[in-house]
Amino acid sequence: MGPKTQRVYKTIRTWIGTGEYGPGEKLPSERTLSAELANEHLIRAHDRSSYRVHGSKSVPTPAEMDPWKIHGSRHVYENRWVNLDLVDVEPPGVERFEYHVVRLFRAAITAVTDSQDRVLMLWRYRFVPEQWGWELPGGIVDEGEDAATTAAHETEEETGWRTGPVEHVVSYQPTIGMVDSPHEIFVARGAEKVGEPTDAEGAGEIAWIPLDDIPRLMSEGKLMGSGTLVALLHILASRARGDR
């Protein structure tokens, strides 16, 4: 008896045992049972005719521990792009010391896919790592601006393609030990060509890259930036689960 069949079997036995379905009553179809189990995240659709049991289980949250104490901070350097602070900290059981913290502005990155399973990307040169590579469009979220708005207009400015609705999928910090740099990742399905890129600094070679090529480009080191990697890994994982 397979996992799906076993789960359905146990469910039906529970229904009968609790009296939810009495003698002579018609049971739901297998399709209905599968849909209900999928809605409860007990199984997931694998293809058009099969389901698989979810492999994940809830991970208990560890008990809270004492956080670091912050006794104060002072600016060492600041401008419109980057701030550097010295923070007076005291970890549990450790003497106080000053810790360097780099503070950057929030960034929004967008992965736009199309009906041909391709993703919109830019081929760019980054002088800091002295490297060419593929990136997703994105930029700094201006003060008072919604990150989704930034995600949409940065895509259009850098590529000339206007997205459909953008969906937020994750917020994260790429270098959490010393750099405060909030990243917001968005995905969008479909885009319309509305013109040429208007962001001369951010523009590069623009192409629709097949998602099947992403693992190879990743292994070759041709994907640049954590935002690009996080967004594409999310899309590939969703694709593998059948979440189209």
Coordinates of N, CA and C in Angstrom, one line a residue:
M1 N 0.9 -1.2 0.0 CA 0.0 0.0 0.0 C 0.9 1.2 0.0
G2 N 0.7 2.1 -1.0 CA 1.5 3.3 -1.1 C 1.1 4.3 -0.1
P3 N 2.0 5.4 0.0 CA 1.7 6.5 1.0 C 0.4 7.1 0.8
K4 N 0.0 7.5 -0.5 CA -1.3 8.1 -0.7 C -2.4 7.2 -0.4
T5 N -2.4 6.0 -0.8 CA -3.4 5.0 -0.6 C -3.6 4.8 0.9
Q6 N -2.5 4.6 1.6 CA -2.5 4.4 3.1 C -3.2 5.6 3.8
R7 N -2.8 6.8 3.3 CA -3.4 8.0 4.0 C -4.9 8.0 3.7
V8 N -5.4 7.7 2.5 CA -6.8 7.7 2.2 C -7.5 6.6 3.0
Y9 N -6.8 5.5 3.1 CA -7.4 4.4 3.9 C -7.6 4.8 5.3
K10 N -6.6 5.4 5.9 CA -6.7 5.8 7.3 C -7.8 6.9 7.5
T11 N -7.9 7.8 6.5 CA -8.9 8.8 6.6 C -10.3 8.3 6.6
I12 N -10.5 7.3 5.7 CA -11.8 6.7 5.6 C -12.2 5.9 6.8
R13 N -11.2 5.2 7.4 CA -11.5 4.5 8.6 C -11.8 5.4 9.7
T14 N -11.1 6.6 9.8 CA -11.5 7.6 10.8 C -12.9 8.1 10.7
W15 N -13.3 8.4 9.4 CA -14.6 8.9 9.2 C -15.7 7.9 9.6
I16 N -15.4 6.6 9.3 CA -16.4 5.6 9.6 C -16.4 5.4 11.1
G17 N -15.2 5.4 11.8 CA -15.1 5.1 13.2 C -15.8 6.2 14.0
T18 N -15.7 7.5 13.5 CA -16.3 8.6 14.3 C -17.7 8.8 13.9
G19 N -18.2 8.1 13.0 CA -19.6 8.3 12.6 C -19.9 9.4 11.6
E20 N -18.8 10.0 11.1 CA -19.0 11.1 10.1 C -19.7 10.6 8.9
Y21 N -19.4 9.3 8.5 CA -20.2 8.7 7.4 C -20.8 7.4 8.0
G22 N -22.1 7.3 7.9 CA -22.8 6.2 8.4 C -23.1 5.1 7.3
P23 N -23.8 4.0 7.7 CA -24.1 2.9 6.8 C -24.9 3.4 5.6
G24 N -24.5 3.0 4.4 CA -25.2 3.4 3.2 C -24.9 4.7 2.6
E25 N -24.1 5.6 3.3 CA -23.8 6.9 2.8 C -22.7 6.8 1.8
K26 N -22.8 7.7 0.7 CA -21.8 7.7 -0.4 C -20.5 8.4 0.1
L27 N -19.4 7.8 -0.2 CA -18.1 8.4 0.2 C -17.6 9.4 -1.0
P28 N -16.8 10.4 -0.6 CA -16.2 11.2 -1.7 C -15.4 10.4 -2.7
S29 N -15.3 11.0 -3.9 CA -14.5 10.3 -4.9 C -13.0 10.4 -4.5
E30 N -12.2 9.6 -5.2 CA -10.7 9.6 -4.9 C -10.2 11.0 -5.3
R31 N -10.7 11.6 -6.4 CA -10.2 12.9 -6.8 C -10.5 13.9 -5.7
T32 N -11.7 13.8 -5.1 CA -12.1 14.8 -4.0 C -11.2 14.6 -2.8
L33 N -11.0 13.3 -2.4 CA -10.1 13.0 -1.3 C -8.7 13.5 -1.5
S34 N -8.2 13.3 -2.7 CA -6.8 13.7 -3.0 C -6.7 15.3 -2.9
A35 N -7.8 15.9 -3.4 CA -7.8 17.4 -3.4 C -7.8 17.9 -1.9
E36 N -8.6 17.2 -1.1 CA -8.7 17.7 0.3 C -7.4 17.5 1.1
L37 N -6.7 16.3 0.8 CA -5.5 16.1 1.4 C -4.4 17.1 1.0
A38 N -4.5 17.4 -0.3 CA -3.5 18.4 -0.9 C -3.8 19.8 -0.2
N39 N -5.0 20.1 0.0 CA -5.3 21.4 0.6 C -4.8 21.5 2.1
E40 N -4.8 20.3 2.7 CA -4.2 20.2 4.1 C -2.7 20.1 4.1
H41 N -2.1 20.2 2.9 CA -0.6 20.1 2.7 C -0.1 18.8 3.2
L42 N -0.9 17.7 3.2 CA -0.4 16.4 3.5 C 0.2 15.7 2.3
I43 N -0.4 16.0 1.1 CA 0.2 15.5 -0.1 C 0.3 16.7 -1.1
R44 N 1.0 16.5 -2.2 CA 1.2 17.5 -3.2 C 1.0 16.9 -4.5
A45 N 0.5 17.7 -5.5 CA 0.4 17.2 -6.9 C 1.8 17.0 -7.5
H46 N 2.0 15.9 -8.1 CA 3.3 15.6 -8.8 C 3.2 15.8 -10.3
D47 N 2.2 15.3 -10.9 CA 1.9 15.6 -12.3 C 0.4 15.5 -12.5
R48 N -0.1 15.3 -13.7 CA -1.6 15.3 -13.9 C -2.3 14.2 -13.3
S49 N -1.6 13.1 -12.9 CA -2.4 11.9 -12.5 C -1.8 11.3 -11.2
S50 N -0.9 12.0 -10.5 CA -0.4 11.4 -9.3 C -0.1 12.5 -8.2
Y51 N 0.0 12.0 -7.0 CA 0.3 12.9 -5.8 C 1.5 12.2 -5.1
R52 N 2.2 13.1 -4.3 CA 3.2 12.6 -3.5 C 3.0 13.2 -2.1
V53 N 3.5 12.4 -1.1 CA 3.4 12.8 0.3 C 4.4 13.9 0.6
H54 N 4.0 15.0 1.3 CA 4.9 16.0 1.6 C 6.0 15.4 2.5
G55 N 7.2 15.8 2.3 CA 8.3 15.3 3.1 C 8.7 16.1 4.3
S56 N 8.2 17.3 4.4 CA 8.6 18.2 5.4 C 7.7 18.0 6.7
K57 N 8.3 18.3 7.8 CA 7.6 18.2 9.1 C 7.9 19.5 9.9
S58 N 7.1 19.9 10.8 CA 7.3 21.1 11.5 C 8.5 20.9 12.4
V59 N 9.4 21.9 12.4 CA 10.6 21.9 13.2 C 10.3 22.8 14.4
P60 N 10.5 22.2 15.6 CA 10.2 23.0 16.8 C 11.2 24.1 16.9
T61 N 10.7 25.3 17.4 CA 11.6 26.4 17.6 C 12.3 26.3 18.9
P62 N 13.7 26.4 18.9 CA 14.5 26.3 20.1 C 14.1 27.3 21.2
A63 N 14.4 27.0 22.4 CA 14.1 27.9 23.5 C 14.9 29.2 23.3
E64 N 14.3 30.3 23.7 CA 15.0 31.6 23.5 C 16.2 31.7 24.5
M65 N 17.3 32.3 23.9 CA 18.5 32.5 24.7 C 18.7 34.0 24.8
D66 N 19.6 34.3 25.7 CA 19.9 35.8 25.9 C 20.5 36.4 24.7
P67 N 19.9 37.5 24.2 CA 20.5 38.2 23.1 C 21.7 39.0 23.5
W68 N 22.4 39.5 22.5 CA 23.5 40.5 22.8 C 22.9 41.8 23.3
K69 N 23.6 42.4 24.3 CA 23.2 43.7 24.7 C 23.9 44.8 23.9
I70 N 23.1 45.8 23.5 CA 23.6 46.9 22.8 C 23.7 48.1 23.7
H71 N 24.9 48.6 23.9 CA 25.0 49.8 24.9 C 25.0 51.1 24.1
G72 N 25.1 51.1 22.8 CA 25.1 52.3 22.1 C 25.8 52.1 20.8
S73 N 25.8 53.1 19.9 CA 26.5 53.1 18.6 C 26.8 54.5 18.1
R74 N 27.8 54.6 17.2 CA 28.2 55.9 16.7 C 28.5 55.7 15.2
H75 N 28.2 56.7 14.4 CA 28.5 56.7 13.0 C 29.9 57.0 12.8
V76 N 30.5 56.2 11.9 CA 31.9 56.4 11.5 C 31.9 57.0 10.1
Y77 N 31.0 56.6 9.3 CA 30.9 57.2 8.0 C 29.5 57.0 7.4
E78 N 29.0 58.0 6.7 CA 27.7 57.8 6.1 C 27.6 58.7 4.9
N79 N 26.8 58.2 3.9 CA 26.4 58.9 2.7 C 25.1 58.3 2.2
R80 N 24.7 58.7 1.0 CA 23.4 58.3 0.5 C 23.3 56.8 0.1
W81 N 24.5 56.1 0.1 CA 24.5 54.7 -0.3 C 24.9 53.8 0.8
V82 N 25.8 54.2 1.7 CA 26.2 53.3 2.7 C 26.6 54.0 4.0
N83 N 26.3 53.3 5.1 CA 26.6 53.9 6.4 C 27.5 52.8 7.2
L84 N 28.5 53.3 7.9 CA 29.3 52.4 8.7 C 29.2 52.9 10.2
D85 N 28.8 52.0 11.0 CA 28.6 52.3 12.5 C 29.6 51.4 13.3
L86 N 30.0 52.0 14.5 CA 30.6 51.2 15.5 C 29.6 51.0 16.6
V87 N 29.3 49.7 16.9 CA 28.3 49.4 17.9 C 28.9 48.8 19.1
D88 N 28.6 49.3 20.3 CA 29.1 48.9 21.6 C 28.2 47.7 22.0
V89 N 28.7 46.5 21.9 CA 27.9 45.3 22.1 C 28.5 44.4 23.3
E90 N 27.7 43.6 23.9 CA 28.1 42.7 24.9 C 27.4 41.4 24.8
P91 N 28.0 40.4 24.1 CA 27.4 39.1 24.0 C 27.4 38.4 25.3
P92 N 26.4 37.4 25.5 CA 26.4 36.8 26.8 C 27.7 36.1 27.2
G93 N 28.2 36.4 28.4 CA 29.4 35.8 28.9 C 30.7 36.3 28.3
V94 N 30.6 37.4 27.5 CA 31.8 38.0 26.8 C 31.9 39.5 27.2
E95 N 33.1 40.0 27.3 CA 33.3 41.4 27.6 C 32.8 42.2 26.5
R96 N 32.4 43.4 26.8 CA 31.9 44.4 25.8 C 33.1 44.7 24.8
F97 N 32.6 45.0 23.6 CA 33.6 45.4 22.6 C 32.8 46.2 21.5
E98 N 33.6 46.9 20.6 CA 32.9 47.6 19.5 C 32.9 46.8 18.2
Y99 N 31.8 46.8 17.6 CA 31.6 45.9 16.4 C 31.2 46.7 15.2
H100 N 31.9 46.5 14.1 CA 31.6 47.3 12.9 C 30.4 46.7 12.2
V101 N 29.4 47.6 11.9 CA 28.2 47.2 11.2 C 28.1 48.1 9.9
V102 N 28.0 47.5 8.8 CA 27.7 48.3 7.5 C 26.2 48.2 7.3
R103 N 25.6 49.4 7.1 CA 24.2 49.5 6.9 C 23.9 50.0 5.4
L104 N 23.2 49.1 4.7 CA 22.8 49.5 3.3 C 21.3 49.6 3.2
F105 N 20.9 50.2 2.1 CA 19.4 50.4 2.0 C 18.8 49.2 1.5
R106 N 17.5 49.1 1.7 CA 16.7 47.9 1.3 C 16.7 47.8 -0.2
A107 N 16.8 46.6 -0.7 CA 16.8 46.3 -2.2 C 15.6 45.4 -2.6
A108 N 15.1 45.6 -3.8 CA 14.1 44.7 -4.3 C 14.6 44.1 -5.6
I109 N 14.4 42.8 -5.7 CA 14.9 42.0 -6.9 C 13.7 41.3 -7.5
T110 N 13.6 41.2 -8.8 CA 12.4 40.6 -9.4 C 12.8 39.5 -10.4
A111 N 12.2 38.3 -10.3 CA 12.4 37.3 -11.3 C 11.1 37.2 -12.1
V112 N 11.2 37.5 -13.4 CA 10.0 37.5 -14.3 C 10.1 36.3 -15.2
T113 N 9.1 35.5 -15.2 CA 9.1 34.3 -16.1 C 8.0 34.5 -17.1
D114 N 8.1 33.7 -18.2 CA 7.1 33.7 -19.2 C 6.5 32.3 -19.5
S115 N 5.6 32.2 -20.5 CA 4.9 31.0 -20.8 C 5.9 29.9 -21.4
Q116 N 7.1 30.3 -21.8 CA 8.0 29.4 -22.3 C 9.0 28.9 -21.3
D117 N 8.7 29.1 -20.0 CA 9.6 28.7 -19.0 C 11.0 29.3 -19.1
R118 N 11.0 30.7 -19.3 CA 12.2 31.5 -19.4 C 12.1 32.6 -18.3
V119 N 13.3 33.1 -18.0 CA 13.4 34.1 -17.0 C 14.1 35.3 -17.6
L120 N 13.6 36.5 -17.3 CA 14.2 37.8 -17.8 C 15.5 38.2 -17.0
M121 N 16.6 38.3 -17.7 CA 17.9 38.5 -17.1 C 18.7 39.5 -17.8
L122 N 19.7 40.1 -17.1 CA 20.7 41.0 -17.7 C 22.1 40.5 -17.6
W123 N 22.9 40.6 -18.7 CA 24.3 40.3 -18.7 C 25.1 41.6 -18.4
R124 N 25.8 41.6 -17.2 CA 26.4 42.8 -16.7 C 27.8 42.6 -16.3
Y125 N 28.6 43.7 -16.3 CA 29.9 43.7 -15.7 C 29.9 44.3 -14.3
R126 N 30.4 43.7 -13.3 CA 30.5 44.2 -12.0 C 32.0 44.4 -11.6
F127 N 32.3 45.7 -11.4 CA 33.8 46.0 -11.3 C 34.3 45.5 -9.9
V128 N 33.5 45.4 -8.9 CA 34.0 45.0 -7.6 C 34.6 43.6 -7.6
P129 N 33.8 42.6 -8.1 CA 34.4 41.3 -8.2 C 35.2 41.1 -9.6
E130 N 35.1 42.2 -10.4 CA 35.8 42.1 -11.8 C 35.2 40.9 -12.6
Q131 N 33.9 40.9 -12.7 CA 33.3 39.7 -13.3 C 32.1 40.1 -14.2
W132 N 31.9 39.4 -15.3 CA 30.7 39.4 -16.1 C 29.8 38.3 -15.6
G133 N 28.5 38.6 -15.7 CA 27.5 37.5 -15.3 C 26.1 37.9 -15.5
W134 N 25.2 37.0 -15.3 CA 23.7 37.2 -15.4 C 23.2 37.6 -14.1
E135 N 22.3 38.6 -14.1 CA 21.6 39.1 -12.9 C 20.1 39.3 -13.2
L136 N 19.3 39.3 -12.2 CA 17.9 39.7 -12.3 C 17.8 41.2 -12.1
P137 N 16.8 41.9 -12.7 CA 16.7 43.3 -12.4 C 16.3 43.6 -11.0
G138 N 16.8 44.8 -10.5 CA 16.4 45.2 -9.1 C 17.1 46.5 -8.8
G139 N 16.8 47.0 -7.6 CA 17.4 48.2 -7.2 C 17.0 48.6 -5.8
I140 N 17.5 49.8 -5.3 CA 17.3 50.3 -4.0 C 15.8 50.8 -3.8
V141 N 15.2 50.4 -2.7 CA 13.9 50.9 -2.4 C 14.0 52.3 -1.8
D142 N 13.4 53.3 -2.5 CA 13.5 54.6 -1.9 C 12.7 54.8 -0.7
E143 N 13.1 55.7 0.2 CA 12.4 55.9 1.4 C 10.9 56.3 1.1
G144 N 10.0 55.6 1.8 CA 8.6 55.9 1.6 C 8.0 55.1 0.5
E145 N 8.8 54.4 -0.3 CA 8.3 53.7 -1.5 C 8.0 52.2 -1.1
D146 N 6.9 51.6 -1.6 CA 6.6 50.2 -1.4 C 7.6 49.4 -2.2
A147 N 8.1 48.3 -1.6 CA 9.1 47.5 -2.3 C 8.6 46.9 -3.6
A148 N 7.3 46.5 -3.6 CA 6.7 45.9 -4.8 C 6.7 47.0 -6.0
T149 N 6.5 48.2 -5.6 CA 6.6 49.3 -6.7 C 8.0 49.4 -7.2
T150 N 9.0 49.3 -6.3 CA 10.4 49.4 -6.8 C 10.7 48.2 -7.7
A151 N 10.2 47.0 -7.3 CA 10.5 45.8 -8.0 C 9.9 46.0 -9.5
A152 N 8.7 46.5 -9.6 CA 8.1 46.6 -10.9 C 8.8 47.7 -11.8
H153 N 9.1 48.9 -11.2 CA 9.6 50.0 -12.0 C 11.1 49.8 -12.3
E154 N 11.9 49.1 -11.4 CA 13.3 48.8 -11.7 C 13.4 47.8 -12.9
T155 N 12.5 46.9 -12.9 CA 12.4 45.9 -14.0 C 12.2 46.6 -15.3
E156 N 11.2 47.5 -15.4 CA 10.9 48.2 -16.6 C 12.1 49.2 -17.0
E157 N 12.7 49.9 -16.0 CA 13.7 50.8 -16.3 C 15.0 50.1 -16.8
E158 N 15.3 48.9 -16.3 CA 16.5 48.2 -16.6 C 16.4 47.3 -17.9
T159 N 15.1 46.9 -18.2 CA 15.0 46.0 -19.3 C 14.1 46.4 -20.4
G160 N 13.2 47.4 -20.1 CA 12.2 47.8 -21.1 C 11.0 46.9 -21.2
W161 N 10.9 46.0 -20.2 CA 9.7 45.1 -20.1 C 8.9 45.4 -18.9
R162 N 7.6 45.5 -19.1 CA 6.7 45.9 -18.0 C 6.0 44.6 -17.5
T163 N 6.2 44.3 -16.2 CA 5.7 43.1 -15.6 C 4.2 43.1 -15.4
G164 N 3.6 41.9 -15.2 CA 2.3 41.8 -14.6 C 2.4 42.0 -13.1
P165 N 1.4 41.7 -12.3 CA 1.5 41.8 -10.9 C 2.7 41.1 -10.3
V166 N 3.4 41.7 -9.4 CA 4.6 41.1 -8.7 C 4.1 40.5 -7.4
E167 N 4.7 39.3 -7.0 CA 4.4 38.6 -5.8 C 5.6 38.5 -4.9
H168 N 5.5 39.0 -3.7 CA 6.6 38.9 -2.7 C 6.7 37.4 -2.3
V169 N 8.0 36.9 -2.3 CA 8.2 35.5 -1.9 C 9.0 35.4 -0.6
V170 N 10.0 36.3 -0.4 CA 10.8 36.2 0.8 C 11.6 37.5 1.0
S171 N 11.8 37.7 2.3 CA 12.7 38.8 2.8 C 13.9 38.2 3.5
Y172 N 15.1 38.6 3.2 CA 16.3 38.0 3.9 C 17.4 39.0 3.9
Q173 N 18.4 38.7 4.7 CA 19.7 39.4 4.8 C 20.8 38.6 4.3
P174 N 21.5 39.0 3.2 CA 22.5 38.2 2.6 C 23.8 38.0 3.4
T175 N 24.2 39.0 4.2 CA 25.4 38.9 5.0 C 25.1 39.3 6.4
I176 N 24.5 38.5 7.1 CA 23.8 38.9 8.4 C 24.8 39.1 9.5
G177 N 26.0 38.6 9.4 CA 26.9 38.8 10.5 C 27.4 40.2 10.7
M178 N 27.6 41.0 9.7 CA 28.2 42.3 9.8 C 27.5 43.4 9.0
V179 N 26.7 43.0 8.0 CA 26.0 43.9 7.1 C 24.5 43.8 7.2
D180 N 23.9 45.0 7.4 CA 22.5 45.2 7.5 C 22.0 45.6 6.1
S181 N 21.5 44.6 5.3 CA 21.1 44.9 3.9 C 19.9 44.1 3.6
P182 N 18.7 44.6 3.9 CA 17.5 43.9 3.7 C 17.2 43.7 2.2
H183 N 16.9 42.5 1.8 CA 16.6 42.2 0.4 C 15.1 41.6 0.3
E184 N 14.4 42.1 -0.6 CA 13.0 41.7 -0.9 C 13.0 41.0 -2.2
I185 N 12.5 39.8 -2.3 CA 12.5 39.0 -3.5 C 11.0 38.9 -4.0
F186 N 10.9 39.2 -5.3 CA 9.6 39.2 -5.9 C 9.6 38.3 -7.2
V187 N 8.5 37.8 -7.6 CA 8.3 37.0 -8.8 C 7.1 37.6 -9.6
A188 N 7.2 37.5 -10.9 CA 6.1 38.0 -11.7 C 6.0 37.0 -12.9
R189 N 4.7 36.8 -13.3 CA 4.5 35.9 -14.5 C 4.1 36.8 -15.7
G190 N 5.0 36.8 -16.7 CA 4.7 37.5 -17.9 C 5.1 39.0 -17.8
A191 N 5.4 39.5 -19.0 CA 5.8 40.9 -19.1 C 5.5 41.4 -20.6
E192 N 5.4 42.7 -20.7 CA 5.1 43.3 -22.0 C 6.3 44.2 -22.4
K193 N 6.8 44.1 -23.6 CA 7.8 45.0 -24.1 C 7.2 46.3 -24.4
V194 N 7.7 47.4 -23.6 CA 7.2 48.7 -23.8 C 8.2 49.7 -24.3
G195 N 9.4 49.3 -24.5 CA 10.4 50.2 -25.0 C 11.8 49.8 -24.7
E196 N 12.8 50.7 -24.8 CA 14.2 50.4 -24.5 C 14.4 50.7 -23.0
P197 N 15.5 50.1 -22.4 CA 15.8 50.5 -21.0 C 16.1 52.0 -20.9
T198 N 15.7 52.5 -19.8 CA 16.0 54.0 -19.5 C 17.0 54.2 -18.4
D199 N 17.5 53.1 -17.8 CA 18.5 53.2 -16.7 C 19.8 52.8 -17.4
A200 N 20.6 53.9 -17.8 CA 21.8 53.6 -18.5 C 22.9 52.9 -17.6
E201 N 22.9 53.3 -16.4 CA 23.9 52.6 -15.5 C 23.5 51.2 -15.2
G202 N 22.3 50.9 -15.0 CA 21.9 49.5 -14.7 C 21.6 48.6 -15.9
A203 N 21.6 49.2 -17.1 CA 21.2 48.4 -18.3 C 22.4 47.5 -18.7
G204 N 22.1 46.4 -19.3 CA 23.1 45.5 -19.9 C 22.5 44.7 -21.0
E205 N 23.1 43.7 -21.4 CA 22.5 42.8 -22.4 C 21.3 42.1 -21.8
I206 N 20.2 42.2 -22.5 CA 18.9 41.7 -21.9 C 18.5 40.4 -22.7
A207 N 18.1 39.4 -22.0 CA 17.8 38.1 -22.6 C 16.8 37.3 -21.8
W208 N 16.0 36.5 -22.4 CA 15.1 35.6 -21.7 C 15.9 34.2 -21.7
I209 N 16.2 33.8 -20.5 CA 17.1 32.6 -20.3 C 16.2 31.5 -19.9
P210 N 16.3 30.3 -20.6 CA 15.5 29.1 -20.3 C 15.8 28.7 -18.8
L211 N 14.8 28.4 -18.1 CA 15.0 27.9 -16.7 C 15.8 26.6 -16.7
D212 N 15.8 25.8 -17.7 CA 16.6 24.6 -17.8 C 18.1 24.9 -17.8
D213 N 18.5 26.1 -18.2 CA 19.9 26.5 -18.3 C 20.4 27.0 -16.9
I214 N 19.5 27.3 -16.0 CA 19.9 28.0 -14.7 C 20.9 27.1 -13.9
P215 N 20.6 25.8 -13.7 CA 21.6 25.0 -12.9 C 23.0 25.0 -13.6
R216 N 23.1 25.0 -14.9 CA 24.4 25.0 -15.5 C 25.1 26.4 -15.3
L217 N 24.3 27.5 -15.5 CA 24.9 28.8 -15.3 C 25.4 29.0 -13.9
M218 N 24.6 28.4 -12.9 CA 25.0 28.5 -11.5 C 26.3 27.7 -11.3
S219 N 26.4 26.5 -11.8 CA 27.7 25.8 -11.6 C 28.9 26.4 -12.3
E220 N 28.6 27.2 -13.3 CA 29.7 27.9 -14.0 C 30.1 29.2 -13.4
G221 N 29.3 29.6 -12.3 CA 29.6 30.9 -11.7 C 29.2 32.1 -12.5
K222 N 28.2 31.9 -13.3 CA 27.7 33.0 -14.2 C 26.5 33.7 -13.7
L223 N 26.0 33.4 -12.5 CA 24.9 34.1 -11.9 C 25.5 34.9 -10.7
M224 N 25.2 36.2 -10.8 CA 25.8 37.1 -9.8 C 24.8 37.7 -8.8
G225 N 25.2 37.7 -7.6 CA 24.3 38.4 -6.6 C 23.4 37.4 -5.9
S226 N 23.4 37.5 -4.5 CA 22.6 36.6 -3.8 C 21.1 36.7 -4.1
G227 N 20.6 38.0 -4.4 CA 19.2 38.1 -4.8 C 18.8 37.3 -6.0
T228 N 19.7 37.3 -7.0 CA 19.5 36.5 -8.2 C 19.4 35.0 -7.8
L229 N 20.4 34.6 -7.0 CA 20.4 33.1 -6.7 C 19.2 32.7 -5.9
V230 N 18.8 33.5 -4.9 CA 17.7 33.2 -4.0 C 16.4 33.1 -4.9
A231 N 16.2 34.1 -5.7 CA 15.0 34.2 -6.5 C 14.9 33.0 -7.5
L232 N 16.0 32.7 -8.1 CA 16.0 31.6 -9.1 C 15.8 30.2 -8.4
L233 N 16.5 30.1 -7.3 CA 16.3 28.8 -6.5 C 14.9 28.6 -6.1
H234 N 14.2 29.7 -5.7 CA 12.8 29.7 -5.3 C 12.0 29.2 -6.5
I235 N 12.2 29.7 -7.7 CA 11.5 29.4 -8.9 C 11.7 27.9 -9.3
L236 N 13.0 27.5 -9.2 CA 13.3 26.1 -9.6 C 12.6 25.1 -8.6
A237 N 12.6 25.5 -7.3 CA 12.0 24.6 -6.3 C 10.5 24.5 -6.5
S238 N 9.9 25.7 -6.8 CA 8.4 25.7 -7.1 C 8.1 24.9 -8.3
R239 N 9.0 25.0 -9.3 CA 8.8 24.3 -10.6 C 8.8 22.8 -10.3
A240 N 9.8 22.4 -9.5 CA 10.0 20.9 -9.2 C 8.8 20.4 -8.4
R241 N 8.1 21.2 -7.6 CA 6.9 20.8 -6.8 C 5.7 20.8 -7.7
G242 N 5.8 21.4 -8.9 CA 4.6 21.6 -9.7 C 3.8 22.8 -9.4
D243 N 4.3 23.7 -8.7 CA 3.6 25.0 -8.4 C 3.8 26.0 -9.5
R244 N 3.1 25.9 -10.5 CA 3.3 26.8 -11.7 C 2.4 28.0 -11.5

